Amino acid sequence: MTSAIEGQARPIRLADIAKAAGVSHGTASNVFSRPEVVRQEVRERVKAVAEAMGYAGPDPKGRLLRAGKVNAIGVGTTEPLSYFFEDPFARVMMAGISEACDATGAGIALVSAANQEKLAWNIQSALVDGFILFCIEGGSRLVELTRERRLPFVALELGFHDETISAIGVDNIAGGRLAARHLAELGHRRFAVLSLTLGEDRTGFVTPEMVRSAVYTGTRDRLAGYFEELSRFGIDTAKIPVYETENEEKSTRAGLEAIFAKGEPPTAILTMSDRMALIAIEWLTGRGVKVPQDVSIVGFDGVPDGALCTPPLTTIAQPITEIGRRAARMILDHDGTVRRETMGVELIVRASTGPVRKG
Amino acid sequence: MTSAIEGQARPIRLADIAKAAGVSHGTASNVFSRPEVVRQEVRERVKAVAEAMGYAGPDPKGRLLRAGKVNAIGVGTTEPLSYFFEDPFARVMMAGISEACDATGAGIALVSAANQEKLAWNIQSALVDGFILFCIEGGSRLVELTRERRLPFVALELGFHDETISAIGVDNIAGGRLAARHLAELGHRRFAVLSLTLGEDRTGFVTPEMVRSAVYTGTRDRLAGYFEELSRFGIDTAKIPVYETENEEKSTRAGLEAIFAKGEPPTAILTMSDRMALIAIEWLTGRGVKVPQDVSIVGFDGVPDGALCTPPLTTIAQPITEIGRRAARMILDHDGTVRRETMGVELIVRASTGPVRKG
DNA sequence: CATTTTTATTGGATCGATTCAAATTTCCGC
DNA sequence: GCGGAAATTTGAATCGATCCAATAAAAATG
């Protein structure tokens, strides 16, 4: 058997099989990809030769180039890869994307990189038919890099003034209003806001001008929603402390400390993510502050974890899975048009909010 | 500008740029992939032309074919894609894999399919340099399909007698023994086992012969570990009901019902996954049976959820993240050898086990 | 200024398949 | 046994890049 020796040397190509079986490459190719057009006798002979020579089947690398389509969608983020498996929001979103991909048989390629150079390279060399972008912080760079690939892509956030890119997001103003109204109706009058960032690389208390010139319009809109609704209840929104923070533990805690270091503590906190809300609950509980008896907290997102924590979280739920499904379908049935979809949100009342304490 | 019109018509290739800039395609290629060998003046001219024509950069599809390497590893399973984002065990494993991939800049492609035909196709056409296989049920088919691709791959389970395939798994016998000894030392004498399947497509009570002829050696070894240790305590293992079930809610519940329908109920249940253990706790609690006062439960896996549930789960922890890291590295630094690694496990005592109730 | 050395550029070969119009073979009916 | 339709097979072209030996141009050397 020479096959073993040759097999070691160099992978066998379709052309090798064709030659060995005495047929043209065209026929050899057909044996694998369109067997019905090949005469049975020939088909079996070629297959036997392939088997004997240890042929691994048509190499997708070659097929791909010819076909043009990869049949996979890339999901990009500037977070490390593990983000997709650890972050609750990302996981629910990915489940939605998975569903759409499963239905059409498309694959998923995860694209990410901590440092900027690798990110660029990873986006440039990803073998995909389109991208879905998780735009958290640093999103605009991700968008720019992806735009250069000239493949269809969808941003999972409407927080971009740029109307030329496809995006799916939620009605942030409505969400903000729902949250604020809920608390106001429970009698709360002293608020604080734990906000997501308004632009790149800054945390700390926010001034009204900063809000007006916000780069991330998603954050700005939620704030707008909060303020609009609270004004209706006669609350002076200018006095509400708004602390902008990253969506992680350290800076969220810093925000809480800053807020509670100020004069009169709030009886209700509006947070812009469930993650922050959960961190806040833990922080407060750890200091003996009771949620919701002393302080009510509303989250934003509606991740499953919110239902399981103690106390279960009142939150503004996004249709995360549905957003994922739609994003994937936008790429899979891409028709060249720019689409911007706004999804509705829903107030889910659980136990992290309650009536303001009398007296 | 004709570029807009042409851009619509057909994607621009490197060759188009070369012609337009009046250089050879070799030089044009160098401008993008090895800019340092091209004279600055030429480089800038070519780049300007590329920009003007709306060139998206070298297409990875073409590059790939030449380079041979994809720089991505495929992770395969017979579960739907959402498994990767929803199952706690898979998620921790993926975090480990992600870590290794992040470190080398490799990408991750998720490969799965509910039905067998699509699975075959997805594996055959996945653009990856190697595979990591989640071998739960139906694993052997997955392994066979992957073997045909003749790419390096690692099975995440040693539960295959086949010594010719690389695999990473845990010391199942030791794990079984740790779990059993812990319970026996707490005074338990009446046991039941919720087992993973011993072969394909069967659930229900298991006889000793079935254990001996088990296809899935992982399951068999855990059982062996249980029995070995319990025998040392003078327990008649032949009388212990062993119910084999899928690792999901419905059949696990069926197992519990069958076990508690039998004569004397157990005071301790050995389960082969945390998932099952969690389901068991919920099932028991729902029927007013207290864990661990009435029944003690030990899991297997050591997923994070186990620490968060009520009561927190006593379990045999696998080094899941480390297994993931190693598996990824096996593919990334593949040297053609078959590797089989066995990792140690650890007993983590939490609150789902307690001393047997007196009387 | 001729000659060697260094630096840039060229263009053909290659990666591994698929496609399709044209050529060939087989099959039928008469 | 022949003409024409139907079924197979062929082989060149293509997909979009990279690589590399050969060549040309520029710079350094004597």
mmCIF file of C-alpha atoms in Angstrom, chain B residues 53-319:
data_model
loop_
_atom_site.group_PDB
_atom_site.id
_atom_site.type_symbol
_atom_site.label_atom_id
_atom_site.label_comp_id
_atom_site.label_asym_id
_atom_site.label_seq_id
_atom_site.Cartn_x
_atom_site.Cartn_y
_atom_site.Cartn_z
ATOM 1 C CA MET B 53 -12.599 52.074 -6.218
ATOM 2 C CA GLY B 54 -14.084 50.978 -2.932
ATOM 3 C CA TYR B 55 -11.965 47.884 -2.538
ATOM 4 C CA ALA B 56 -12.848 45.949 0.617
ATOM 5 C CA GLY B 57 -9.338 44.609 1.156
ATOM 6 C CA PRO B 58 -8.022 41.163 0.290
ATOM 7 C CA ASP B 59 -10.856 38.712 0.451
ATOM 8 C CA PRO B 60 -10.170 36.075 3.104
ATOM 9 C CA LYS B 61 -11.797 33.462 0.914
ATOM 10 C CA GLY B 62 -8.976 33.763 -1.555
ATOM 11 C CA ARG B 63 -6.277 34.100 1.029
ATOM 12 C CA LEU B 64 -7.539 31.089 2.864
ATOM 13 C CA LEU B 65 -7.216 28.730 -0.047
ATOM 14 C CA ARG B 66 -3.620 29.714 -0.558
ATOM 15 C CA ALA B 67 -2.686 29.772 3.120
ATOM 16 C CA GLY B 68 -4.281 26.458 4.006
ATOM 17 C CA LYS B 69 -4.784 27.521 7.607
ATOM 18 C CA VAL B 70 -8.104 28.919 8.712
ATOM 19 C CA ASN B 71 -7.012 29.969 12.158
ATOM 20 C CA ALA B 72 -10.206 28.863 13.787
ATOM 21 C CA ILE B 73 -11.281 25.820 15.691
ATOM 22 C CA GLY B 74 -14.648 24.208 15.375
ATOM 23 C CA VAL B 75 -16.626 23.092 18.370
ATOM 24 C CA GLY B 76 -19.115 20.425 17.533
ATOM 25 C CA THR B 77 -22.115 18.914 19.229
ATOM 26 C CA THR B 78 -25.259 17.087 18.288
ATOM 27 C CA GLU B 79 -27.306 19.466 20.398
ATOM 28 C CA PRO B 80 -28.764 22.620 18.838
ATOM 29 C CA LEU B 81 -26.492 25.651 18.686
ATOM 30 C CA SER B 82 -28.170 27.289 21.636
ATOM 31 C CA TYR B 83 -26.721 24.530 23.813
ATOM 32 C CA PHE B 84 -23.442 26.436 23.853
ATOM 33 C CA PHE B 85 -25.032 29.462 25.431
ATOM 34 C CA GLU B 86 -27.564 27.835 27.695
ATOM 35 C CA ASP B 87 -26.063 24.711 29.186
ATOM 36 C CA PRO B 88 -23.993 25.550 32.277
ATOM 37 C CA PHE B 89 -21.418 22.838 31.683
ATOM 38 C CA ALA B 90 -20.957 23.798 28.044
ATOM 39 C CA ARG B 91 -20.643 27.441 28.968
ATOM 40 C CA VAL B 92 -17.830 26.907 31.410
ATOM 41 C CA MET B 93 -16.090 24.651 28.924
ATOM 42 C CA MET B 94 -16.475 27.264 26.212
ATOM 43 C CA ALA B 95 -15.018 29.878 28.507
ATOM 44 C CA GLY B 96 -11.893 27.743 28.787
ATOM 45 C CA ILE B 97 -11.744 27.218 25.054
ATOM 46 C CA SER B 98 -12.282 30.940 24.507
ATOM 47 C CA GLU B 99 -9.390 31.755 26.746
ATOM 48 C CA ALA B 100 -6.957 29.649 24.776
ATOM 49 C CA CYS B 101 -8.297 31.006 21.501
ATOM 50 C CA ASP B 102 -8.133 34.594 22.661
ATOM 51 C CA ALA B 103 -4.538 34.095 23.646
ATOM 52 C CA THR B 104 -3.524 32.993 20.160
ATOM 53 C CA GLY B 105 -6.018 35.048 18.229
ATOM 54 C CA ALA B 106 -7.832 32.008 16.880
ATOM 55 C CA GLY B 107 -11.519 32.141 16.140
ATOM 56 C CA ILE B 108 -14.273 29.794 17.195
ATOM 57 C CA ALA B 109 -16.812 28.304 14.846
ATOM 58 C CA LEU B 110 -19.787 26.578 16.376
ATOM 59 C CA VAL B 111 -20.962 23.503 14.557
ATOM 60 C CA SER B 112 -24.126 21.648 15.345
ATOM 61 C CA ALA B 113 -27.300 20.334 13.888
ATOM 62 C CA ALA B 114 -30.390 18.703 15.203
ATOM 63 C CA ASN B 115 -30.806 16.264 12.339
ATOM 64 C CA GLN B 116 -28.156 13.872 11.179
ATOM 65 C CA GLU B 117 -27.879 14.951 7.561
ATOM 66 C CA LYS B 118 -27.285 18.555 8.388
ATOM 67 C CA LEU B 119 -24.790 17.533 11.025
ATOM 68 C CA ALA B 120 -22.813 15.647 8.416
ATOM 69 C CA TRP B 121 -22.909 18.560 6.046
ATOM 70 C CA ASN B 122 -21.997 21.079 8.721
ATOM 71 C CA ILE B 123 -19.023 19.068 9.824
ATOM 72 C CA GLN B 124 -17.897 18.448 6.285
ATOM 73 C CA SER B 125 -18.074 22.078 5.343
ATOM 74 C CA ALA B 126 -16.864 23.759 8.507
ATOM 75 C CA LEU B 127 -13.947 26.072 7.843
ATOM 76 C CA VAL B 128 -11.706 25.131 10.709
ATOM 77 C CA ASP B 129 -8.278 23.713 11.454
ATOM 78 C CA GLY B 130 -9.586 21.150 13.887
ATOM 79 C CA PHE B 131 -12.488 20.163 16.056
ATOM 80 C CA ILE B 132 -13.354 19.904 19.690
ATOM 81 C CA LEU B 133 -16.255 17.534 20.160
ATOM 82 C CA PHE B 134 -18.802 17.650 22.914
ATOM 83 C CA CYS B 135 -19.658 14.005 23.160
ATOM 84 C CA ILE B 136 -22.860 13.590 24.959
ATOM 85 C CA GLU B 137 -25.400 11.254 23.516
ATOM 86 C CA GLY B 138 -24.989 10.342 19.889
ATOM 87 C CA GLY B 139 -21.333 11.079 20.295
ATOM 88 C CA SER B 140 -20.029 8.198 18.313
ATOM 89 C CA ARG B 141 -21.697 9.379 15.127
ATOM 90 C CA LEU B 142 -20.200 12.812 15.665
ATOM 91 C CA VAL B 143 -16.796 11.257 16.103
ATOM 92 C CA GLU B 144 -17.149 9.187 12.946
ATOM 93 C CA LEU B 145 -18.139 12.159 10.841
ATOM 94 C CA THR B 146 -15.319 14.204 12.199
ATOM 95 C CA ARG B 147 -12.777 11.489 11.709
ATOM 96 C CA GLU B 148 -13.619 11.523 8.000
ATOM 97 C CA ARG B 149 -12.525 15.124 7.730
ATOM 98 C CA ARG B 150 -9.025 13.996 8.651
ATOM 99 C CA LEU B 151 -8.404 17.075 10.705
ATOM 100 C CA PRO B 152 -7.112 17.015 14.249
ATOM 101 C CA PHE B 153 -9.845 16.650 16.804
ATOM 102 C CA VAL B 154 -10.318 16.082 20.508
ATOM 103 C CA ALA B 155 -13.229 14.390 22.182
ATOM 104 C CA LEU B 156 -14.266 15.927 25.465
ATOM 105 C CA GLU B 157 -14.923 12.641 27.156
ATOM 106 C CA LEU B 158 -12.802 9.632 27.533
ATOM 107 C CA GLY B 159 -15.905 7.547 27.213
ATOM 108 C CA PHE B 160 -14.656 5.781 24.137
ATOM 109 C CA HIS B 161 -12.791 2.550 24.131
ATOM 110 C CA ASP B 162 -11.142 3.759 20.956
ATOM 111 C CA GLU B 163 -7.582 4.623 21.881
ATOM 112 C CA THR B 164 -6.833 6.045 18.457
ATOM 113 C CA ILE B 165 -8.641 9.298 19.059
ATOM 114 C CA SER B 166 -7.417 12.160 21.196
ATOM 115 C CA ALA B 167 -9.546 12.890 24.202
ATOM 116 C CA ILE B 168 -9.590 14.717 27.484
ATOM 117 C CA GLY B 169 -11.702 13.499 30.312
ATOM 118 C CA VAL B 170 -11.743 13.050 34.028
ATOM 119 C CA ASP B 171 -11.032 10.182 36.313
ATOM 120 C CA ASN B 172 -14.570 8.920 36.515
ATOM 121 C CA ILE B 173 -13.800 6.047 38.845
ATOM 122 C CA ALA B 174 -12.162 8.347 41.351
ATOM 123 C CA GLY B 175 -15.074 10.752 41.044
ATOM 124 C CA GLY B 176 -17.585 8.020 41.685
ATOM 125 C CA ARG B 177 -15.650 6.860 44.700
ATOM 126 C CA LEU B 178 -15.368 10.323 46.214
ATOM 127 C CA ALA B 179 -19.089 10.861 45.933
ATOM 128 C CA ALA B 180 -19.963 7.457 47.353
ATOM 129 C CA ARG B 181 -17.503 7.645 50.218
ATOM 130 C CA HIS B 182 -18.769 11.064 51.236
ATOM 131 C CA LEU B 183 -22.309 9.772 51.533
ATOM 132 C CA ALA B 184 -21.327 6.537 53.200
ATOM 133 C CA GLU B 185 -19.307 8.422 55.779
ATOM 134 C CA LEU B 186 -22.351 10.502 56.554
ATOM 135 C CA GLY B 187 -24.005 7.253 57.529
ATOM 136 C CA HIS B 188 -26.138 6.641 54.474
ATOM 137 C CA ARG B 189 -26.933 3.032 53.631
ATOM 138 C CA ARG B 190 -29.907 3.243 51.306
ATOM 139 C CA PHE B 191 -28.867 4.617 47.917
ATOM 140 C CA ALA B 192 -30.239 5.253 44.480
ATOM 141 C CA VAL B 193 -28.335 6.259 41.377
ATOM 142 C CA LEU B 194 -29.487 8.623 38.667
ATOM 143 C CA SER B 195 -27.149 7.573 35.922
ATOM 144 C CA LEU B 196 -26.288 9.015 32.548
ATOM 145 C CA THR B 197 -26.968 6.648 29.679
ATOM 146 C CA LEU B 198 -24.826 3.574 29.220
ATOM 147 C CA GLY B 199 -25.428 3.389 25.518
ATOM 148 C CA GLU B 200 -27.609 4.981 22.917
ATOM 149 C CA ASP B 201 -31.280 5.679 23.197
ATOM 150 C CA ARG B 202 -32.392 3.930 26.293
ATOM 151 C CA THR B 203 -33.640 5.053 29.671
ATOM 152 C CA GLY B 204 -34.901 3.080 32.604
ATOM 153 C CA PHE B 205 -33.588 0.818 35.339
ATOM 154 C CA VAL B 206 -30.309 -0.860 34.654
ATOM 155 C CA THR B 207 -29.204 -4.411 35.300
ATOM 156 C CA PRO B 208 -25.668 -5.471 36.205
ATOM 157 C CA GLU B 209 -25.144 -7.108 32.796
ATOM 158 C CA MET B 210 -26.099 -3.886 31.104
ATOM 159 C CA VAL B 211 -23.435 -2.124 33.096
ATOM 160 C CA ARG B 212 -20.830 -4.628 32.079
ATOM 161 C CA SER B 213 -21.653 -4.227 28.410
ATOM 162 C CA ALA B 214 -21.905 -0.445 28.553
ATOM 163 C CA VAL B 215 -20.848 1.430 25.435
ATOM 164 C CA TYR B 216 -20.246 4.688 27.246
ATOM 165 C CA THR B 217 -17.360 3.853 29.462
ATOM 166 C CA GLY B 218 -17.558 7.186 31.278
ATOM 167 C CA THR B 219 -20.914 6.285 32.726
ATOM 168 C CA ARG B 220 -19.727 2.772 33.466
ATOM 169 C CA ASP B 221 -16.683 4.033 35.321
ATOM 170 C CA ARG B 222 -18.623 6.365 37.524
ATOM 171 C CA LEU B 223 -20.929 3.531 38.435
ATOM 172 C CA ALA B 224 -17.939 1.339 39.095
ATOM 173 C CA GLY B 225 -16.532 4.006 41.393
ATOM 174 C CA TYR B 226 -19.786 4.262 43.304
ATOM 175 C CA PHE B 227 -20.075 0.525 43.752
ATOM 176 C CA GLU B 228 -16.483 -0.104 44.635
ATOM 177 C CA GLU B 229 -16.559 2.369 47.444
ATOM 178 C CA LEU B 230 -19.981 1.403 48.752
ATOM 179 C CA SER B 231 -18.945 -2.231 48.879
ATOM 180 C CA ARG B 232 -16.151 -1.275 51.220
ATOM 181 C CA PHE B 233 -18.776 -0.032 53.592
ATOM 182 C CA GLY B 234 -20.482 -3.366 53.415
ATOM 183 C CA ILE B 235 -23.352 -2.183 51.296
ATOM 184 C CA ASP B 236 -24.962 -4.665 48.916
ATOM 185 C CA THR B 237 -24.620 -2.757 45.679
ATOM 186 C CA ALA B 238 -26.710 -5.266 43.775
ATOM 187 C CA LYS B 239 -29.758 -3.895 45.532
ATOM 188 C CA ILE B 240 -29.164 -0.258 44.605
ATOM 189 C CA PRO B 241 -31.605 0.961 41.976
ATOM 190 C CA VAL B 242 -29.772 2.519 39.057
ATOM 191 C CA TYR B 243 -31.894 4.474 36.633
ATOM 192 C CA GLU B 244 -30.309 5.623 33.403
ATOM 193 C CA THR B 245 -31.654 8.859 31.971
ATOM 194 C CA GLU B 246 -30.936 11.624 29.519
ATOM 195 C CA ASN B 247 -29.399 14.723 30.985
ATOM 196 C CA GLU B 248 -32.614 16.698 30.891
ATOM 197 C CA GLU B 249 -35.699 17.379 32.880
ATOM 198 C CA LYS B 250 -38.311 15.006 31.591
ATOM 199 C CA SER B 251 -36.487 11.721 31.774
ATOM 200 C CA THR B 252 -34.766 12.678 35.014
ATOM 201 C CA ARG B 253 -38.130 13.241 36.605
ATOM 202 C CA ALA B 254 -39.318 9.928 35.252
ATOM 203 C CA GLY B 255 -36.307 8.359 36.924
ATOM 204 C CA LEU B 256 -37.084 9.975 40.233
ATOM 205 C CA GLU B 257 -40.653 8.806 40.091
ATOM 206 C CA ALA B 258 -39.565 5.284 39.302
ATOM 207 C CA ILE B 259 -37.053 5.288 42.130
ATOM 208 C CA PHE B 260 -39.495 6.581 44.723
ATOM 209 C CA ALA B 261 -42.239 4.275 43.504
ATOM 210 C CA LYS B 262 -40.101 1.336 44.627
ATOM 211 C CA GLY B 263 -40.320 -0.016 48.146
ATOM 212 C CA GLU B 264 -38.053 1.675 50.666
ATOM 213 C CA PRO B 265 -36.994 5.154 49.461
ATOM 214 C CA PRO B 266 -33.271 6.001 49.427
ATOM 215 C CA THR B 267 -31.764 8.455 51.907
ATOM 216 C CA ALA B 268 -29.119 9.441 49.400
ATOM 217 C CA ILE B 269 -29.022 9.846 45.634
ATOM 218 C CA LEU B 270 -25.904 9.724 43.543
ATOM 219 C CA THR B 271 -26.391 11.666 40.312
ATOM 220 C CA MET B 272 -24.056 11.823 37.376
ATOM 221 C CA SER B 273 -24.519 15.473 36.549
ATOM 222 C CA ASP B 274 -25.262 18.682 38.367
ATOM 223 C CA ARG B 275 -28.122 19.239 36.021
ATOM 224 C CA MET B 276 -29.787 16.056 37.185
ATOM 225 C CA ALA B 277 -28.990 16.868 40.765
ATOM 226 C CA LEU B 278 -30.622 20.264 40.468
ATOM 227 C CA ILE B 279 -33.680 18.744 38.859
ATOM 228 C CA ALA B 280 -33.794 16.173 41.643
ATOM 229 C CA ILE B 281 -33.615 18.825 44.341
ATOM 230 C CA GLU B 282 -36.441 20.722 42.753
ATOM 231 C CA TRP B 283 -38.523 17.601 42.321
ATOM 232 C CA LEU B 284 -38.002 16.484 45.902
ATOM 233 C CA THR B 285 -38.552 19.917 47.397
ATOM 234 C CA GLY B 286 -41.733 20.214 45.395
ATOM 235 C CA ARG B 287 -43.036 17.048 47.076
ATOM 236 C CA GLY B 288 -42.180 18.196 50.540
ATOM 237 C CA VAL B 289 -39.091 16.025 50.837
ATOM 238 C CA LYS B 290 -36.333 18.038 52.505
ATOM 239 C CA VAL B 291 -32.812 18.133 51.090
ATOM 240 C CA PRO B 292 -30.583 17.197 52.835
ATOM 241 C CA GLN B 293 -32.632 16.348 55.968
ATOM 242 C CA ASP B 294 -34.641 13.604 54.278
ATOM 243 C CA VAL B 295 -32.523 12.868 51.224
ATOM 244 C CA SER B 296 -28.940 13.808 50.451
ATOM 245 C CA ILE B 297 -27.883 14.503 46.880
ATOM 246 C CA VAL B 298 -24.485 14.582 45.240
ATOM 247 C CA GLY B 299 -24.005 15.983 41.768
ATOM 248 C CA PHE B 300 -21.217 15.609 39.254
ATOM 249 C CA ASP B 301 -19.534 18.335 37.157
ATOM 250 C CA GLY B 302 -19.126 21.325 39.415
ATOM 251 C CA VAL B 303 -20.975 23.956 37.398
ATOM 252 C CA PRO B 304 -21.331 27.422 38.946
ATOM 253 C CA ASP B 305 -25.115 27.082 39.223
ATOM 254 C CA GLY B 306 -24.589 24.391 41.789
ATOM 255 C CA ALA B 307 -23.210 26.929 44.227
ATOM 256 C CA LEU B 308 -26.127 29.283 43.783
ATOM 257 C CA CYS B 309 -29.112 27.019 44.149
ATOM 258 C CA THR B 310 -30.928 26.198 47.366
ATOM 259 C CA PRO B 311 -29.532 24.235 49.021
ATOM 260 C CA PRO B 312 -26.092 24.666 47.428
ATOM 261 C CA LEU B 313 -25.053 21.449 45.796
ATOM 262 C CA THR B 314 -22.459 19.002 47.033
ATOM 263 C CA THR B 315 -20.745 17.748 43.942
ATOM 264 C CA ILE B 316 -17.766 16.170 42.240
ATOM 265 C CA ALA B 317 -16.109 19.040 40.454
ATOM 266 C CA GLN B 318 -14.322 18.593 37.167
ATOM 267 C CA PRO B 319 -11.708 21.165 36.141
#
